[in-house]
Short mmCIF file of C-alpha atoms in Angstrom, two decimals:
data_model
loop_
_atom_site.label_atom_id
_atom_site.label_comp_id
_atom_site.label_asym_id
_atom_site.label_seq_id
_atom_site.Cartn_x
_atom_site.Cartn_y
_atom_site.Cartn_z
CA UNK T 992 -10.62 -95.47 31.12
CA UNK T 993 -9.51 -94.48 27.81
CA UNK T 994 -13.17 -93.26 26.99
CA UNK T 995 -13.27 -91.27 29.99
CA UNK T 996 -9.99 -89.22 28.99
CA UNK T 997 -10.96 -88.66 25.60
CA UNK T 998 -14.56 -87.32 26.56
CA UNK T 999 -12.62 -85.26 29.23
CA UNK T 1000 -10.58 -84.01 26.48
CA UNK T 1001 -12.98 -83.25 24.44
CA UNK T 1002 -14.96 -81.28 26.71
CA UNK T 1003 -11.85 -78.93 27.60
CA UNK T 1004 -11.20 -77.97 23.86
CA UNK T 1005 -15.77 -77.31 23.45
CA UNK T 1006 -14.86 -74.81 26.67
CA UNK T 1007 -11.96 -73.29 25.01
CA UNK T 1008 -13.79 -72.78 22.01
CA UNK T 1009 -16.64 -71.18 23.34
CA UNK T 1010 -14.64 -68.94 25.93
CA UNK T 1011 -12.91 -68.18 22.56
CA UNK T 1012 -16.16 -67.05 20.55
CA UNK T 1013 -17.12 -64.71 23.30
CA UNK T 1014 -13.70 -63.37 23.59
CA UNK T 1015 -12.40 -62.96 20.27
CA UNK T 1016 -8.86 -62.06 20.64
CA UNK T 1017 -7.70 -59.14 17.87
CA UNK T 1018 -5.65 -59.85 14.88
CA UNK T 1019 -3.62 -57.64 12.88
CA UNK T 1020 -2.57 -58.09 9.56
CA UNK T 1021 0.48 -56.57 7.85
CA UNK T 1022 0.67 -52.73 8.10
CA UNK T 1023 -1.93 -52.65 10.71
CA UNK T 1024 -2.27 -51.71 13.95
CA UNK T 1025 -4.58 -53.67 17.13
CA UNK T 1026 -4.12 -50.11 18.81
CA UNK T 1027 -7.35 -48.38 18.43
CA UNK T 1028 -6.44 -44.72 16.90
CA UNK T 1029 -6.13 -41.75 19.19
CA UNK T 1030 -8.26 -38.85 19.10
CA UNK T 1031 -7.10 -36.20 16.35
CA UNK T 1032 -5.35 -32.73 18.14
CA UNK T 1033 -7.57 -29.56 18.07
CA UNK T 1034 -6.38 -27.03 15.77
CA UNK T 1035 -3.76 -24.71 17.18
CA UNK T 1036 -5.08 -21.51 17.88
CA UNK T 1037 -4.56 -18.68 15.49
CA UNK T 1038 -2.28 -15.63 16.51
CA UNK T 1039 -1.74 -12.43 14.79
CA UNK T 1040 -3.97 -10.57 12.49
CA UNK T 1041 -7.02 -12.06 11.18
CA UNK T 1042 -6.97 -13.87 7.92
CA UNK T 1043 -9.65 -13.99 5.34
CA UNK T 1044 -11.06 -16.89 3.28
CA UNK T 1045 -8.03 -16.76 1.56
CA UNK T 1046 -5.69 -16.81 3.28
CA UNK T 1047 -4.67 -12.99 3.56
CA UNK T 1048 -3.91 -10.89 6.62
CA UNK T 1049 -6.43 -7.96 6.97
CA UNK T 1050 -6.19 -5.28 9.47
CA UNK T 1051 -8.24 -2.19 9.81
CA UNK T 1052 -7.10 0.89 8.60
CA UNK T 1053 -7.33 3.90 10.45
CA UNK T 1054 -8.12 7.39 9.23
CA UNK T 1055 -5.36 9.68 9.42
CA UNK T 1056 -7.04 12.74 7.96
CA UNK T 1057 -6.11 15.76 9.37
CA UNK T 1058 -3.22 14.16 11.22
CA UNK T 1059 0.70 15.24 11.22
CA UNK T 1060 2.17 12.49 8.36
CA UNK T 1061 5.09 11.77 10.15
CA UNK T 1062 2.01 10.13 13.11
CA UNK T 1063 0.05 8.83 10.46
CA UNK T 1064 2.79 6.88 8.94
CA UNK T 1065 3.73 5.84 12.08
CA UNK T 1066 -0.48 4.76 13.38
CA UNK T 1067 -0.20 2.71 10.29
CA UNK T 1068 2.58 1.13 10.16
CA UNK T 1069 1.24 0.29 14.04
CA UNK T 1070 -1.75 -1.22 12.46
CA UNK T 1071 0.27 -3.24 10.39
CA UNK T 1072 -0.24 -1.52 7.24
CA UNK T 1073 3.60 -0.82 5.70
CA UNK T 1074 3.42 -0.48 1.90
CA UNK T 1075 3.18 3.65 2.79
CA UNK T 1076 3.66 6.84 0.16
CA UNK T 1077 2.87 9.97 0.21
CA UNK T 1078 2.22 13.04 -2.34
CA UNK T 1079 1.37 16.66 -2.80
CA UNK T 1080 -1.89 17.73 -2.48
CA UNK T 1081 -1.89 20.67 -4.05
CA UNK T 1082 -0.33 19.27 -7.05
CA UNK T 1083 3.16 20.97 -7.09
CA UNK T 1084 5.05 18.02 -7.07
CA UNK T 1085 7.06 18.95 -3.60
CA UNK T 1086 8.70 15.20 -1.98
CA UNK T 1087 7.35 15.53 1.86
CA UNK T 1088 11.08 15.08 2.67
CA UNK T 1089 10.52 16.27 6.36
CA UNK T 1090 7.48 13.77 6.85
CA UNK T 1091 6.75 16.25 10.15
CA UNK T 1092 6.27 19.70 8.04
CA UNK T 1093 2.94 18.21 6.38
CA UNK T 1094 -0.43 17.25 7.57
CA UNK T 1095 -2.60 14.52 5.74
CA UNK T 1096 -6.23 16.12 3.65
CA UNK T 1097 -6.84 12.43 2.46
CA UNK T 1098 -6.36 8.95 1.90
CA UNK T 1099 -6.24 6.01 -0.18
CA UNK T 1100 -7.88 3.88 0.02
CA UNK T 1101 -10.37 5.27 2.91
CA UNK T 1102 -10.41 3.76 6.57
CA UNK T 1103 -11.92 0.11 7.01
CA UNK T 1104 -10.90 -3.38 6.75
CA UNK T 1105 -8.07 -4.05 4.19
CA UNK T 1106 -5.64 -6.57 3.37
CA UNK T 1107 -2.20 -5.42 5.62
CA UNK T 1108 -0.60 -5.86 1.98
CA UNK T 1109 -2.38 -2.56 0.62
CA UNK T 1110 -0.47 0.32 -0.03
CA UNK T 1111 -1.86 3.65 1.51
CA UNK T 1112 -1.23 6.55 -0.44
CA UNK T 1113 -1.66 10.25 1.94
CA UNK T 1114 -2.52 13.77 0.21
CA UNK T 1115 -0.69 16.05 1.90
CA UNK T 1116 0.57 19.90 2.23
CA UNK T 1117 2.49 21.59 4.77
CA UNK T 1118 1.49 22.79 8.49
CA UNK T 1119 0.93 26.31 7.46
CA UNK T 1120 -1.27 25.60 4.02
CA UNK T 1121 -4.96 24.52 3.59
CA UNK T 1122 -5.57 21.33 2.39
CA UNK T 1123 -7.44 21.65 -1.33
CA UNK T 1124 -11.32 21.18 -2.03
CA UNK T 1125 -10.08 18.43 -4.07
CA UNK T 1126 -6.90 16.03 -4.52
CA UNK T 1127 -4.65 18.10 -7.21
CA UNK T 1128 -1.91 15.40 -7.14
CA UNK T 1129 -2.87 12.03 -6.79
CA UNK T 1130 -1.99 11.60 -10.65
CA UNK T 1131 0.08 13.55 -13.19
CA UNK T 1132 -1.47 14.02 -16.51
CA UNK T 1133 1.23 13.11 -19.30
CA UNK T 1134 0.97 15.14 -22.18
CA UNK T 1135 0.42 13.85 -25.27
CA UNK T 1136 1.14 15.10 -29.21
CA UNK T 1137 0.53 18.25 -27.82
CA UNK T 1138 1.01 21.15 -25.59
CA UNK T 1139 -1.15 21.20 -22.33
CA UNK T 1140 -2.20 24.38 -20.67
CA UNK T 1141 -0.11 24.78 -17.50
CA UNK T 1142 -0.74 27.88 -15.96
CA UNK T 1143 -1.28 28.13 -12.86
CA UNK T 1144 0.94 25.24 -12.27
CA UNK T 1145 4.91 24.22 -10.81
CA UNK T 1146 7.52 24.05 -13.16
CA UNK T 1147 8.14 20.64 -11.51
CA UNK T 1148 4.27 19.46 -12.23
CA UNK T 1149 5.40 20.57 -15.47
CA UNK T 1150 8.43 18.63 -16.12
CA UNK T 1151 6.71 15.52 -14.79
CA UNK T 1152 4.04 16.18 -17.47
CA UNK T 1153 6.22 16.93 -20.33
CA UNK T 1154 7.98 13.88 -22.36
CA UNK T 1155 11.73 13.24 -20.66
CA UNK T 1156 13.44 14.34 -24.05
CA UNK T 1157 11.89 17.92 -23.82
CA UNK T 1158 13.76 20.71 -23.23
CA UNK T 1159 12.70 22.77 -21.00
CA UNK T 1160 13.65 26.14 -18.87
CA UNK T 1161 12.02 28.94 -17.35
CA UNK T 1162 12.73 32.56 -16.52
CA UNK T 1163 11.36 34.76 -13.64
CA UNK T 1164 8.66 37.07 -15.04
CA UNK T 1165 9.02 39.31 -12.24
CA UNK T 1166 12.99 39.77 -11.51
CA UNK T 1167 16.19 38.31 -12.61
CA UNK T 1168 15.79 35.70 -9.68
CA UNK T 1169 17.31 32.02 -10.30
CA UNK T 1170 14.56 29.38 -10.65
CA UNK T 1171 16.04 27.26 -8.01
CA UNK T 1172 13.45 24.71 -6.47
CA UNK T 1173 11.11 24.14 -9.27
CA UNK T 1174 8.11 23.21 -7.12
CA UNK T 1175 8.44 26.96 -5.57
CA UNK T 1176 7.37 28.60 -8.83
CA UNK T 1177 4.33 28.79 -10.91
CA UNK T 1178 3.59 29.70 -15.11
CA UNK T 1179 2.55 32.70 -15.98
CA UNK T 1180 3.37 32.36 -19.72
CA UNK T 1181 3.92 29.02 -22.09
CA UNK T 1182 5.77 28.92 -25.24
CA UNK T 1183 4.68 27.03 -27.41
CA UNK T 1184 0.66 27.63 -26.55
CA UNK T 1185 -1.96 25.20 -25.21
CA UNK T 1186 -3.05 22.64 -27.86
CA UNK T 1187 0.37 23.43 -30.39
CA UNK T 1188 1.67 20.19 -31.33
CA UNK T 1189 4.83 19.21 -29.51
CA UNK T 1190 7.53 17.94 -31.98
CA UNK T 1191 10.41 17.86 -29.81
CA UNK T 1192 10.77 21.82 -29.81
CA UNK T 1193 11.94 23.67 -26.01
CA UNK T 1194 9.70 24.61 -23.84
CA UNK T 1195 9.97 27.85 -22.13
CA UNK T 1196 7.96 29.44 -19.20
CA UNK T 1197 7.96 32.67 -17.24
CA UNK T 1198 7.17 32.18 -14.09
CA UNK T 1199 6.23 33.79 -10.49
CA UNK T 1200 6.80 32.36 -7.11
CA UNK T 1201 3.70 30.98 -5.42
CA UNK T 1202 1.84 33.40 -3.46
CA UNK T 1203 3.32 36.05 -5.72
CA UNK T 1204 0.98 37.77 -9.13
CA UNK T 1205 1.51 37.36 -12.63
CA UNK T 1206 2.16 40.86 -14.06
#
């Protein structure tokens, strides 16, 4: 009898071991897991503007020539475009303080695709003026050693130009009128002449309103 129960035995533990081998049951080790890993989430979807390779928000620009600046400013910043200025076209160095007395003659940069971080800079003159063949203000020339000719132009293009310790005054050429609002009036005569060499002396123009002649 004692044969019998061992060969029984032994046959039990052969099954196991083969049920075993053809289900191998997992095991972990330490800082692992038996749970099989889960599918990785899709990417969230992407809101707002679009973004380039880099990472930065573009938007397109629209073109706001020949628009009212107070709408332009507003179709940009719509756009998404906020980093806004403005100048004057004709170069006379007026602030468009009432952005809805001007109209826009041009634009930088031009309409298309831009980052939204660009800033837009609008030419523009008032409702009842013509916009220029070309941008007269988008930059002031700074004078250098020496005296640059500026007839024609605003006493306030002027004083932009002219070094910050130079004196400077002016004197209607037609009446005994006050030169109030510098950007009204343009040079008829400089003292000193184009091309002298400016060593700190005054300045002194006569001047005419715009629209008016030089006698």
């Amino acid at each position: 009898m004692l044969n019998v129960r061992r060969t029984t035995t032994a046959a039990v533990l052969l099954a196991a071991a083969a049920l075993a081998a053809c289900n191998p049951t997992p095991t972990t080790t330490a800082g692992s897991s038996s749970v099989p890993p889960t599918a990785a989430p899709p990417p969230a979807a992407q809101t707002g503007a679009p973004t380039s390779a880099a990472g930065t928000k573009t938007a397109e620009l629209p073109n706001f020539v020949g628009m009212g600046l107070q709408a332009a400013q507003d179709k940009a910043q719509s756009a998404g475009f906020y980093a806004l200025k403005s100048h004057d076209a004709l170069g006379r160095s007026r602030s468009q303080i009432l952005d809805r007395d001007w109209k826009v003659c041009g634009q930088n940069p031009a309409a298309g695709r831009l980052p939204t971080s660009t800033t837009v800079d609008m030419a523009a003159v008032k409702l009842d003026e013509q916009c220029p063949a070309a941008d007269q203000g988008a930059a002031t020339p700074q004078a250098g050693s020496s005296m640059p000719d500026v007839k024609g132009k605003s006493v306030a293009a002027v004083r932009d130009m002219l070094p910050r310790n130079v004196s400077l005054s002016s004197k209607d050429a037609l009446q005994s009128r006050m030169v109030v609002v510098e950007s009204n009036w343009q040079v008829c005569v400089q003292d000193p002449a184009a091309g002298a060499a400016l060593n700190g002396q005054p300045v002194m123009l006569k001047v005419v309103k715009f629209g008016e002649a030089c006698p």
